[in-house]
CSV table of C-alpha atoms in Angstrom, one decimal:
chain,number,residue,atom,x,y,z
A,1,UNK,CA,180.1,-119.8,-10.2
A,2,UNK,CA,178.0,-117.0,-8.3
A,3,UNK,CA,180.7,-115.7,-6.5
A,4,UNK,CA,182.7,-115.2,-10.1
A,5,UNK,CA,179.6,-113.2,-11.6
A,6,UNK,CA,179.5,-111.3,-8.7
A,7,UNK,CA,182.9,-110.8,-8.6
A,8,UNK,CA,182.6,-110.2,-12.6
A,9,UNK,CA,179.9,-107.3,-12.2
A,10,UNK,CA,181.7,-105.8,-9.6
A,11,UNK,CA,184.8,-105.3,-11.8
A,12,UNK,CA,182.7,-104.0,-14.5
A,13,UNK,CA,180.8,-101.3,-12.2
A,14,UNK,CA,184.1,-100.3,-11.0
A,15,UNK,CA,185.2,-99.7,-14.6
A,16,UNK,CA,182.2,-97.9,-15.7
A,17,UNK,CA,182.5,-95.6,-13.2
A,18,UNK,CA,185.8,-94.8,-13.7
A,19,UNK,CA,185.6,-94.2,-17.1
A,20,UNK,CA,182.6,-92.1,-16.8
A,21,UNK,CA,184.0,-89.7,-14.2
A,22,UNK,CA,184.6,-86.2,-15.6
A,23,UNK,CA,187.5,-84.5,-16.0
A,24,UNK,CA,187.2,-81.5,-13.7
A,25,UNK,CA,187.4,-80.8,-10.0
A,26,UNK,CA,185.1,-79.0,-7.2
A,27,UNK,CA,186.4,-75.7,-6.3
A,28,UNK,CA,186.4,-75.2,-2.9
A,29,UNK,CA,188.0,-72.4,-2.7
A,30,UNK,CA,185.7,-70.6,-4.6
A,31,UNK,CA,182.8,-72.1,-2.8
A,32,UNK,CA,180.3,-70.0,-1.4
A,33,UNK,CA,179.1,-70.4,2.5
A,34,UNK,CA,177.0,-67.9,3.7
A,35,UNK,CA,174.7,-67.5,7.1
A,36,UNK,CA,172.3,-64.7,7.6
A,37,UNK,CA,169.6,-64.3,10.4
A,38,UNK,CA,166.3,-63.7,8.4
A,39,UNK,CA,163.5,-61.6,9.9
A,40,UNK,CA,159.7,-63.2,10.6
A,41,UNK,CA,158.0,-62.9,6.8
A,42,UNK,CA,161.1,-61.3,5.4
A,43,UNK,CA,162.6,-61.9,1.6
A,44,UNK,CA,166.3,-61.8,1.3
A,45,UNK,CA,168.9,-62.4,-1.6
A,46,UNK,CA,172.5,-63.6,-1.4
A,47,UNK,CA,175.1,-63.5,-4.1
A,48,UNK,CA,177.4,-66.5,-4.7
A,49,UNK,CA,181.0,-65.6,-5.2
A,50,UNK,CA,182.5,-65.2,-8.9
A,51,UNK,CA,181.7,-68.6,-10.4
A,52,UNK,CA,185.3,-69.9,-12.0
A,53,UNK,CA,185.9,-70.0,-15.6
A,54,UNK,CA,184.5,-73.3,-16.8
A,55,UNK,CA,181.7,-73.7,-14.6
A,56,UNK,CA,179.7,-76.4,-15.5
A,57,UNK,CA,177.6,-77.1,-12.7
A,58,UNK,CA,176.6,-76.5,-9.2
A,59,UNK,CA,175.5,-78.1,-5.9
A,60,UNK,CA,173.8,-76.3,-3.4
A,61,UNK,CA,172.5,-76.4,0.1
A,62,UNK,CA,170.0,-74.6,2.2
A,63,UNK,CA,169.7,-75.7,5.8
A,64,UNK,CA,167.4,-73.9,8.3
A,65,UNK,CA,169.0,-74.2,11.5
A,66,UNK,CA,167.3,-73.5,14.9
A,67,UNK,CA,169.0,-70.8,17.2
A,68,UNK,CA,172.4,-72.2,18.5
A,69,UNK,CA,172.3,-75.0,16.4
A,70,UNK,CA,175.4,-75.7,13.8
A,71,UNK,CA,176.5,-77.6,10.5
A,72,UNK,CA,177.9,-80.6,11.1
A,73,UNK,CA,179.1,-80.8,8.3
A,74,UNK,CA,180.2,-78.4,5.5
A,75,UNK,CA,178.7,-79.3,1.6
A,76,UNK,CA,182.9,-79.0,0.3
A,77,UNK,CA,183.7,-81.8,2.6
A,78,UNK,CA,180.8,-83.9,1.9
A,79,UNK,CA,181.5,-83.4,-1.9
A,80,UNK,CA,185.0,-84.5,-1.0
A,81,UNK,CA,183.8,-88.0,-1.6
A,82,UNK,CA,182.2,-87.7,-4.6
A,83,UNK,CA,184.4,-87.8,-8.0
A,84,UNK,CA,182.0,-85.5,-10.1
A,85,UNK,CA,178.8,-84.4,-11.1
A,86,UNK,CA,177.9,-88.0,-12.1
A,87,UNK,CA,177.7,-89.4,-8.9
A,88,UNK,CA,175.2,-87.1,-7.1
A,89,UNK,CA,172.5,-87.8,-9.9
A,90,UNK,CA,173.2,-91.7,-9.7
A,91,UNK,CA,169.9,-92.8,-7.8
A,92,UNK,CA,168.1,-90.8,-4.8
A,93,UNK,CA,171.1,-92.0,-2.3
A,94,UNK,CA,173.1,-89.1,-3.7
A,95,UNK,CA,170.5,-86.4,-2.9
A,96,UNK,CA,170.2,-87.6,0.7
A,97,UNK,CA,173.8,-87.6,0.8
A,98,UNK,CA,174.7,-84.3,0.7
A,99,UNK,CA,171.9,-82.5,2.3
A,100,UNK,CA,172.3,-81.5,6.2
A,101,UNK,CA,171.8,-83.9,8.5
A,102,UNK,CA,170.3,-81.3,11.1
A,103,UNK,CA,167.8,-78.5,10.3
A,104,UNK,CA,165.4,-76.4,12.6
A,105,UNK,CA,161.6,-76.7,12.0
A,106,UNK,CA,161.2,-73.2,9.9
A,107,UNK,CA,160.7,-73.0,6.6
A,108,UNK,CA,161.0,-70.8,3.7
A,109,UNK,CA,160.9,-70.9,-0.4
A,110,UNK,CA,163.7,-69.6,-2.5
A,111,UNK,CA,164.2,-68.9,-6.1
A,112,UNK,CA,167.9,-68.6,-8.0
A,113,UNK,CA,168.2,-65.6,-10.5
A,114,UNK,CA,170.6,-64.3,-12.9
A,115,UNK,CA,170.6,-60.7,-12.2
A,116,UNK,CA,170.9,-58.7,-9.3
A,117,UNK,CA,167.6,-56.6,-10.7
A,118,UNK,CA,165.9,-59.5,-10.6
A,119,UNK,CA,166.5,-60.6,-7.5
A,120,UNK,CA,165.8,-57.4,-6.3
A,121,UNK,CA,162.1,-57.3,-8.1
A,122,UNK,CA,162.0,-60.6,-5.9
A,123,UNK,CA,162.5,-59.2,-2.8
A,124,UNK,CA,160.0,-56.1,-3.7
A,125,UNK,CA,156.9,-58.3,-5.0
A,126,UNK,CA,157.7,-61.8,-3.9
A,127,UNK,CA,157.2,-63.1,-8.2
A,128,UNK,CA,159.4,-65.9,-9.8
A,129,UNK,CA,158.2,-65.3,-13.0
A,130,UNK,CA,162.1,-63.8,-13.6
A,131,UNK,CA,163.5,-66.6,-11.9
A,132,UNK,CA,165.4,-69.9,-13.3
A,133,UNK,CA,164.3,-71.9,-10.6
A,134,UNK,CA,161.9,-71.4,-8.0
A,135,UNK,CA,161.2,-74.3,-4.8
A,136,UNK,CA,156.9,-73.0,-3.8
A,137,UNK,CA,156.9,-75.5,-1.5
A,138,UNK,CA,158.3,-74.4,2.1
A,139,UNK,CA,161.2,-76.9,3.1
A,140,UNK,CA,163.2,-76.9,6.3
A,141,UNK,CA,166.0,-77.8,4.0
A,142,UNK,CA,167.2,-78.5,0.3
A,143,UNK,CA,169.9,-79.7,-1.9
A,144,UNK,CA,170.6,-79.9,-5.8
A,145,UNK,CA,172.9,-80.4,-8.9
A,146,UNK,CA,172.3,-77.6,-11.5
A,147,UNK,CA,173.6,-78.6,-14.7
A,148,UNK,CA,174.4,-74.9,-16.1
A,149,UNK,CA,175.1,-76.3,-19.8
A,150,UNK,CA,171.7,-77.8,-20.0
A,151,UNK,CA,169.8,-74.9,-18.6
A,152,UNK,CA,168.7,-71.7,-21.0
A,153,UNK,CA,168.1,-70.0,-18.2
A,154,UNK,CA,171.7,-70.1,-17.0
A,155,UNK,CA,174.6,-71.1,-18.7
A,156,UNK,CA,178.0,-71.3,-19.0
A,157,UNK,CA,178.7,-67.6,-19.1
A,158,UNK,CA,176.9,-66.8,-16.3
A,159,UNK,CA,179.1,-65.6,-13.5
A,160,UNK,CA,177.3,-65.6,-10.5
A,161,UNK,CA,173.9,-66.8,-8.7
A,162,UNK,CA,171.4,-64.6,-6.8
A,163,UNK,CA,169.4,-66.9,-4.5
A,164,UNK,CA,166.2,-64.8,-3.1
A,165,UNK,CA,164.9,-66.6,0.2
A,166,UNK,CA,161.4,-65.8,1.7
A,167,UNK,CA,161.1,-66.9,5.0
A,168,UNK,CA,158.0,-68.6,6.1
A,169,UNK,CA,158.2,-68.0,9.9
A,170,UNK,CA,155.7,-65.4,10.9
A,171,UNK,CA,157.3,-64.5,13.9
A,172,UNK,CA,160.0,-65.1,15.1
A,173,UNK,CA,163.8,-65.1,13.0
A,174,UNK,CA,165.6,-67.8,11.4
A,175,UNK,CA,168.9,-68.5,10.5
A,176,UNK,CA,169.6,-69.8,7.0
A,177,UNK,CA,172.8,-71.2,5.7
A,178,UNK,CA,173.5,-71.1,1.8
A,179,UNK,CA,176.3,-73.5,0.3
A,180,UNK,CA,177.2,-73.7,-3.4
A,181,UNK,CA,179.9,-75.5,-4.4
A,182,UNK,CA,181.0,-75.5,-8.4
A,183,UNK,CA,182.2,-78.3,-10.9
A,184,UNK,CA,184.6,-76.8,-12.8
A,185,UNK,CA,185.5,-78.2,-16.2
A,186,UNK,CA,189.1,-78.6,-16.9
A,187,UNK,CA,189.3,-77.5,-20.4
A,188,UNK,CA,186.7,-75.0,-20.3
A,189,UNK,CA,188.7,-73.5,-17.5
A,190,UNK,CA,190.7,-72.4,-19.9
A,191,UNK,CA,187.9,-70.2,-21.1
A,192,UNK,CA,187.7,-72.0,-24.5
A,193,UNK,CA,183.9,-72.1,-24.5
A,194,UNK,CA,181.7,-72.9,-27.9
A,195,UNK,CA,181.6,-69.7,-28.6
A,196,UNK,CA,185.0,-68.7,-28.2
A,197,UNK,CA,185.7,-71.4,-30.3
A,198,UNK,CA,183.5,-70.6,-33.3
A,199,UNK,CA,185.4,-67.5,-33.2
A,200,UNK,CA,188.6,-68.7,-33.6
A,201,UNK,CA,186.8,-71.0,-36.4
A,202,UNK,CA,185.2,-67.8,-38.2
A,203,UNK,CA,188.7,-66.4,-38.7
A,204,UNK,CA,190.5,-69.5,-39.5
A,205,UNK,CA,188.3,-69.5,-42.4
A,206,UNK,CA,188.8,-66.2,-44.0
A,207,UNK,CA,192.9,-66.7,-43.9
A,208,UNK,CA,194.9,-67.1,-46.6
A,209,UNK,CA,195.7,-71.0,-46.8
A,210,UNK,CA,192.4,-71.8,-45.6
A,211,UNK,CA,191.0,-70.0,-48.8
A,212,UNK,CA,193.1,-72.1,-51.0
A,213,UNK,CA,191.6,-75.6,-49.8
A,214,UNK,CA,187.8,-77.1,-50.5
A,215,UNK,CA,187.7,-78.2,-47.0
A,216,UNK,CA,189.6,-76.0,-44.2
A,217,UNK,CA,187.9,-77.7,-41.3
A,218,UNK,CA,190.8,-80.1,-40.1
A,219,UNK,CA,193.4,-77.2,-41.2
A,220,UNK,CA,191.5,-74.7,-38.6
A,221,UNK,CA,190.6,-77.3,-35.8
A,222,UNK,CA,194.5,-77.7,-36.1
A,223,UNK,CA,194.9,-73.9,-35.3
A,224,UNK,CA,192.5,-73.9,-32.5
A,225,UNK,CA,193.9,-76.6,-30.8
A,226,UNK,CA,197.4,-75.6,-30.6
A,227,UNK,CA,195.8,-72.1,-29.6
A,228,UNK,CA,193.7,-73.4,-27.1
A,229,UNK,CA,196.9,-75.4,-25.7
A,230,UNK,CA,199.0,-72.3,-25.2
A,231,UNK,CA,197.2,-69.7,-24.5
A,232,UNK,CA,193.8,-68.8,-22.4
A,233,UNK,CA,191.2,-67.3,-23.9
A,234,UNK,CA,191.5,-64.2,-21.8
A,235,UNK,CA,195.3,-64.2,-22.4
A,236,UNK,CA,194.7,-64.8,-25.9
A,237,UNK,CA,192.7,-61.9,-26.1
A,238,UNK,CA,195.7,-59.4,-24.3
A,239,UNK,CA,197.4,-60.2,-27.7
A,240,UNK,CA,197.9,-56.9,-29.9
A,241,UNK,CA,196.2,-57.2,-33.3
A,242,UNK,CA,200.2,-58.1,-34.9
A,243,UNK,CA,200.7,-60.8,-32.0
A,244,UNK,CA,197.5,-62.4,-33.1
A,245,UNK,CA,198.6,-62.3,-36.7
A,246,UNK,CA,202.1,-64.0,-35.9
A,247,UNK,CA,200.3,-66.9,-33.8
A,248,UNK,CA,197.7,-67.4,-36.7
A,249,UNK,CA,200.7,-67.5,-39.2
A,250,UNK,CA,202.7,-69.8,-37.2
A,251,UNK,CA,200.4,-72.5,-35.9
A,252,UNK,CA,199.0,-71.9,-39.6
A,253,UNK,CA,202.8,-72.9,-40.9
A,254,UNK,CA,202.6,-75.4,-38.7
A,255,UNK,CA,199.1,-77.2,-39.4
A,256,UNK,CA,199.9,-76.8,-42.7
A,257,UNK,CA,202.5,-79.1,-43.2
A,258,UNK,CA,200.6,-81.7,-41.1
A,259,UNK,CA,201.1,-84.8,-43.6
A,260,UNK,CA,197.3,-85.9,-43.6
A,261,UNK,CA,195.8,-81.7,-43.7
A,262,UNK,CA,198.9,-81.2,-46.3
A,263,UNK,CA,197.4,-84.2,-48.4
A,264,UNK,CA,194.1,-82.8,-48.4
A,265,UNK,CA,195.2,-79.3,-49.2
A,266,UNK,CA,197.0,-80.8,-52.2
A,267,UNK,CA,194.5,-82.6,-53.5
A,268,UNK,CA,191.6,-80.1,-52.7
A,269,UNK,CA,194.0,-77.7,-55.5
A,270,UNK,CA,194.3,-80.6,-58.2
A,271,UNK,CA,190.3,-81.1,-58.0
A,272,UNK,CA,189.8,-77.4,-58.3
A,273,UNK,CA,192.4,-77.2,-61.2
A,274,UNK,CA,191.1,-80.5,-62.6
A,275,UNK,CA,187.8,-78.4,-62.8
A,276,UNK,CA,189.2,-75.0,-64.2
A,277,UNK,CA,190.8,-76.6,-66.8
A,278,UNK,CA,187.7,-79.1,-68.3
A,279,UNK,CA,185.5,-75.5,-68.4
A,280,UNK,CA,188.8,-73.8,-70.1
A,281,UNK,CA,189.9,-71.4,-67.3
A,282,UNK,CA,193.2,-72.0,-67.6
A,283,UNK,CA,194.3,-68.9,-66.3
A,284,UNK,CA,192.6,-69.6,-63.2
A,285,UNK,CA,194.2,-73.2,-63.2
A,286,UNK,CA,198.3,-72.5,-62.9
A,287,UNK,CA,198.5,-70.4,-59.8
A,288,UNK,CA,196.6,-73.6,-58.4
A,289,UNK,CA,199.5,-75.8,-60.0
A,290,UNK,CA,201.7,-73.2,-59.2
A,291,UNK,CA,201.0,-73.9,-55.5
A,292,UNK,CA,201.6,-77.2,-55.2
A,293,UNK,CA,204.9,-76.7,-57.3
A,294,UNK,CA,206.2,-74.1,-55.5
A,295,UNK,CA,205.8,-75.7,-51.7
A,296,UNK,CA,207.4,-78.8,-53.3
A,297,UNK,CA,204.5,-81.2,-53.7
A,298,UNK,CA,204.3,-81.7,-57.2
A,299,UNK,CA,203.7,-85.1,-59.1
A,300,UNK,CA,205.2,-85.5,-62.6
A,301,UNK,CA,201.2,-85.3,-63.5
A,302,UNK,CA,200.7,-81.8,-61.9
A,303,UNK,CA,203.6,-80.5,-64.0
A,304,UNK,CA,202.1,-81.9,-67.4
A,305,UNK,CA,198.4,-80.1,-66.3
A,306,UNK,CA,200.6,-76.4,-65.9
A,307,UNK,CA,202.6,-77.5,-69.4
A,308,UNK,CA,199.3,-78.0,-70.5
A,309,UNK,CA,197.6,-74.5,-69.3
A,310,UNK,CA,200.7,-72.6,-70.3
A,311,UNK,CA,200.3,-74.5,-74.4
A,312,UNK,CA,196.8,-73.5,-74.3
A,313,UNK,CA,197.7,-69.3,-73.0
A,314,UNK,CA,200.1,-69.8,-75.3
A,315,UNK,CA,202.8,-69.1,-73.0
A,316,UNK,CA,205.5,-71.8,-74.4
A,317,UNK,CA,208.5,-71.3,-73.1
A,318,UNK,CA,206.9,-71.8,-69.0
A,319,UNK,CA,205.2,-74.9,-70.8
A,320,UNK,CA,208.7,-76.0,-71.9
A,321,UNK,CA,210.5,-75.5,-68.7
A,322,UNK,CA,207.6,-76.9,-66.5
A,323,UNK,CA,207.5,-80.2,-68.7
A,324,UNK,CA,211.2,-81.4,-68.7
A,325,UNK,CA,210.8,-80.8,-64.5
A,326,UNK,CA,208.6,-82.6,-65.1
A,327,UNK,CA,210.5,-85.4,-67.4
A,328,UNK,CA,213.0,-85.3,-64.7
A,329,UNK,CA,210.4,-86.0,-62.1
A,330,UNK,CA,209.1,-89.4,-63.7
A,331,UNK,CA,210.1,-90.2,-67.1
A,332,UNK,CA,208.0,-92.7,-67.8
A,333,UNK,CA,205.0,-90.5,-67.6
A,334,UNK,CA,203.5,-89.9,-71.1
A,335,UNK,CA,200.9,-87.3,-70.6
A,336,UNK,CA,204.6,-85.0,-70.0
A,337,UNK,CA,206.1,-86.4,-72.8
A,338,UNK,CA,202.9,-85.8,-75.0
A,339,UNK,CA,202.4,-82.5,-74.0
A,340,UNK,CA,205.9,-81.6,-74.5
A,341,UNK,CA,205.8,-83.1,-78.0
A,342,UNK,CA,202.5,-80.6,-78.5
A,343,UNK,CA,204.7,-77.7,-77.1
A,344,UNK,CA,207.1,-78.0,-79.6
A,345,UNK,CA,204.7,-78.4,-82.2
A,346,UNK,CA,203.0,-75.2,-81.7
A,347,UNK,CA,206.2,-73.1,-81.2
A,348,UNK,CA,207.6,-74.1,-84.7
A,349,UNK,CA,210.1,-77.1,-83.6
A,350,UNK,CA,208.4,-79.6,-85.8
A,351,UNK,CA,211.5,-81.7,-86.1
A,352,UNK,CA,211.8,-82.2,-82.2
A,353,UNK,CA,207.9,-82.9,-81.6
A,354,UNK,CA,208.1,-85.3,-84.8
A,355,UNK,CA,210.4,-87.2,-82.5
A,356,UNK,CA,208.6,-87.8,-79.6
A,357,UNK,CA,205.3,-88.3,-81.7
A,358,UNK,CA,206.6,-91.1,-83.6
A,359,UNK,CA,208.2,-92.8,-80.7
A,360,UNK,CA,205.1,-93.4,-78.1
A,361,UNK,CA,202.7,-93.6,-80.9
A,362,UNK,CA,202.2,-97.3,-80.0
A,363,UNK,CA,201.4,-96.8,-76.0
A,364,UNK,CA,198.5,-95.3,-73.9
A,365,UNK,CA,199.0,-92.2,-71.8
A,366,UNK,CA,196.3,-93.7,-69.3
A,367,UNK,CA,195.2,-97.3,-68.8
A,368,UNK,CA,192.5,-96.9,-71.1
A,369,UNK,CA,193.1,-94.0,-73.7
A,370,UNK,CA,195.6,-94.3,-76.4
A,371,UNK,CA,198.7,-92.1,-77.2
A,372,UNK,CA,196.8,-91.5,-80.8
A,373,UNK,CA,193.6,-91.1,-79.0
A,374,UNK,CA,194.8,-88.0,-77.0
A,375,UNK,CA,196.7,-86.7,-79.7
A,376,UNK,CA,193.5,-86.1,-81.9
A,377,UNK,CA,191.4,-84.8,-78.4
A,378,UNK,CA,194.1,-82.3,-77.9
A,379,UNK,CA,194.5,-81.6,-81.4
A,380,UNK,CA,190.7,-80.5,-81.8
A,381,UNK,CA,190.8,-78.5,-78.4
A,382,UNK,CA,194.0,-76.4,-79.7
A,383,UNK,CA,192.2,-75.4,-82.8
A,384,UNK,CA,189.3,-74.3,-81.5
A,385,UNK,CA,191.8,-72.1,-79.1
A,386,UNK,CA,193.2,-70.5,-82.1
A,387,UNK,CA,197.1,-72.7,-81.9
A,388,UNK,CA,199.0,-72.5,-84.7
A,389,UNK,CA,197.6,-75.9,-86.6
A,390,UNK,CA,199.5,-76.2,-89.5
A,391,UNK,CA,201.4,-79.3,-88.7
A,392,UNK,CA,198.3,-81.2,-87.4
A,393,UNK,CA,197.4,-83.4,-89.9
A,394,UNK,CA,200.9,-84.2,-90.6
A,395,UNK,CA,201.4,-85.3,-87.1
A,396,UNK,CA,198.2,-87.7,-87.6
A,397,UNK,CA,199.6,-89.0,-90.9
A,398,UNK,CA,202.8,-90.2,-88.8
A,399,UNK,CA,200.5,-92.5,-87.3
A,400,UNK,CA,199.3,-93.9,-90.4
């Protein structure tokens, strides 16, 4: 039973750890080694190589060697081992592992800056107050993970390291060896950073067919993401102004007529009609409609609401020819056939809307309103919009 726990919580650990390993790589080629002979009280700085795009985080290494002694190991093979980030921070045994397993018996202190001016003020006055991190304490040697995502100091834009070293031998030299070795992120190599992102976002939202829905987020996470799969950011931004334009337009096309985002966009423009037409905008109502018509998403209800709108700008003959597509769409739906029956009214064809009143005068247009019901509601709204009323009450009468 022991051994199957064990055996149990092995499997478990081996799991957790391989589902918590990052997806990004050390870059050893762009990995920094460097050894400089430091004079007795001296203060020196040394530059790290161009951190890659998508530089997440760092591990570094100073080792103070005596004279003639050497690594025996370099921090890129050490790190070999180690999957990501993760693993170093995993208890103490990670620090120990990757710091040199030699080192001479000088000291010194060292600080990391952003700036080459501020490593220089470093070397001039000896002050960290400019610095991001600063060891007081003299060591013989050192090793850390620098998160650059969590720091304020540094970040993810920053694009290279300054390490000032003051060497606390006051006599004789000392040789120091710096390694830095970076995690690179595999997507943000790409360049696609937050901030790039948000841009892409921003513009998204002032386009077009993101104006037309209540909620473009989906529709422009869409466009970024088949952006961001294409292109880099810094190819993305080789683009001329009219290349940028045709990508937005065709991942836009694209995104567009994803079924779920298309749903949404539909529905966003039947809410937002909905709402133009209960505070009497109907003007501001059919281009809506006229939307979802025209990219062939209409419901038999969507062309009664633009009937409607066109009765009530008195624009009849759209009304007619938008209710029997309509009729031909579902012909069971009686909001169509009751707003064509109004249509007729209105324009003078009493005899034709006296047909259709009389013959679904017994049914409800909804589950809970009545055919007579929505006759009369209509009937009061039309009058009050200045229709021509004359035939009103002897449509009511029918129903008598």
């Amino acid at each position: 039973m022991n051994l199957k726990r064990f055996t149990l919580f092995l499997l478990l650990t081996v799991s957790y750890t391989a589902f918590a390993q990052r997806d990004g790589y050390w870059d050893k080629e762009r990995a920094t080694t460097k050894e400089i002979i430091v004079s007795a009280r001296d203060r020196i700085s040394l530059k790290t190589e161009d951190l890659p795009v998508g530089t997440t985080e760092i591990v570094y290494r100073i080792t103070l060697l005596d004279e003639n002694q050497e690594m025996t190991n370099s921090l890129v093979s050490v790190l070999k081992s180690i999957p990501d980030p993760t693993g170093i921070s995993q208890g103490s045994a990670g620090a120990v592992f990757i710091m040199s397993k030699i080192s001479g018996d000088d000291t010194c202190t060292y600080a990391l800056f952003t700036s080459a001016e501020n490593a220089k003020k470093y070397i001039d006055d000896g002050k960290t107050d400019k610095a991001c991190y600063a060891q007081e304490d003299p060591v013989s040697k050192d090793a850390k993970r620098l998160s650059l995502d969590k720091s304020s100091c540094l970040g993810q834009n920053i694009n290279t390291i300054w390490f000032g070293i003051h060497s606390k031998n006051w006599v004789l030299n000392q040789k120091v060896v710096l390694e830095v070795v970076p995690w690179v992120d595999t997507k943000l190599n790409r360049g696609w950073n937050q901030d790039n992102k948000n841009e892409i976002i921003s513009l998204c939202k002032t386009s077009t067919m993101a104006q037309k829905m209540a909620n473009s987020d989906d529709f422009c996470v869409c466009i970024l993401n088949k952006i961001m799969k294409q292109y880099r950011y810094a190819e993305f931004q080789k683009l001329l102004p009219i290349e940028k334009t045709k990508v937005y337009k065709d991942f836009g096309n694209t995104c567009y007529k994803d079924a779920d985002i298309s749903k949404n966009v539909y529905n966003d423009l039947r809410i937002q009609a909905s709402a133009l037409i209960k505070l009497q905008k109907y003007n501001e109502a059919i281009p809506k409609l006229n939307t979802i018509i025209n990219d062939g998403k209409a419901t038999a209800l969507d062309y009664s609401s633009i009937g409607y709108c066109y009765i009530l700008t008195k624009q009849y003959a759209k009304a007619i020819k938008f209710l029997k597509e309509g009729e031909k769409l579902d012909d069971t739906e009686l909001l169509v056939k009751l707003n064509l029956a109004h249509v007729y009214l209105v324009n003078d064809d009493y005899s034709e809307a006296k047909a259709i009143y009389k013959k679904y005068q017994t049914q409800n247009v909804t589950d809970s309103l009545s055919w007579k019901e929505k006759t009369q509601q209509d009937f009061i709204i039309f009058q009050k919009a200045g229709l021509p009323s004359k035939d009103f009450e002897r449509v009511l009468k029918l129903y008598n």
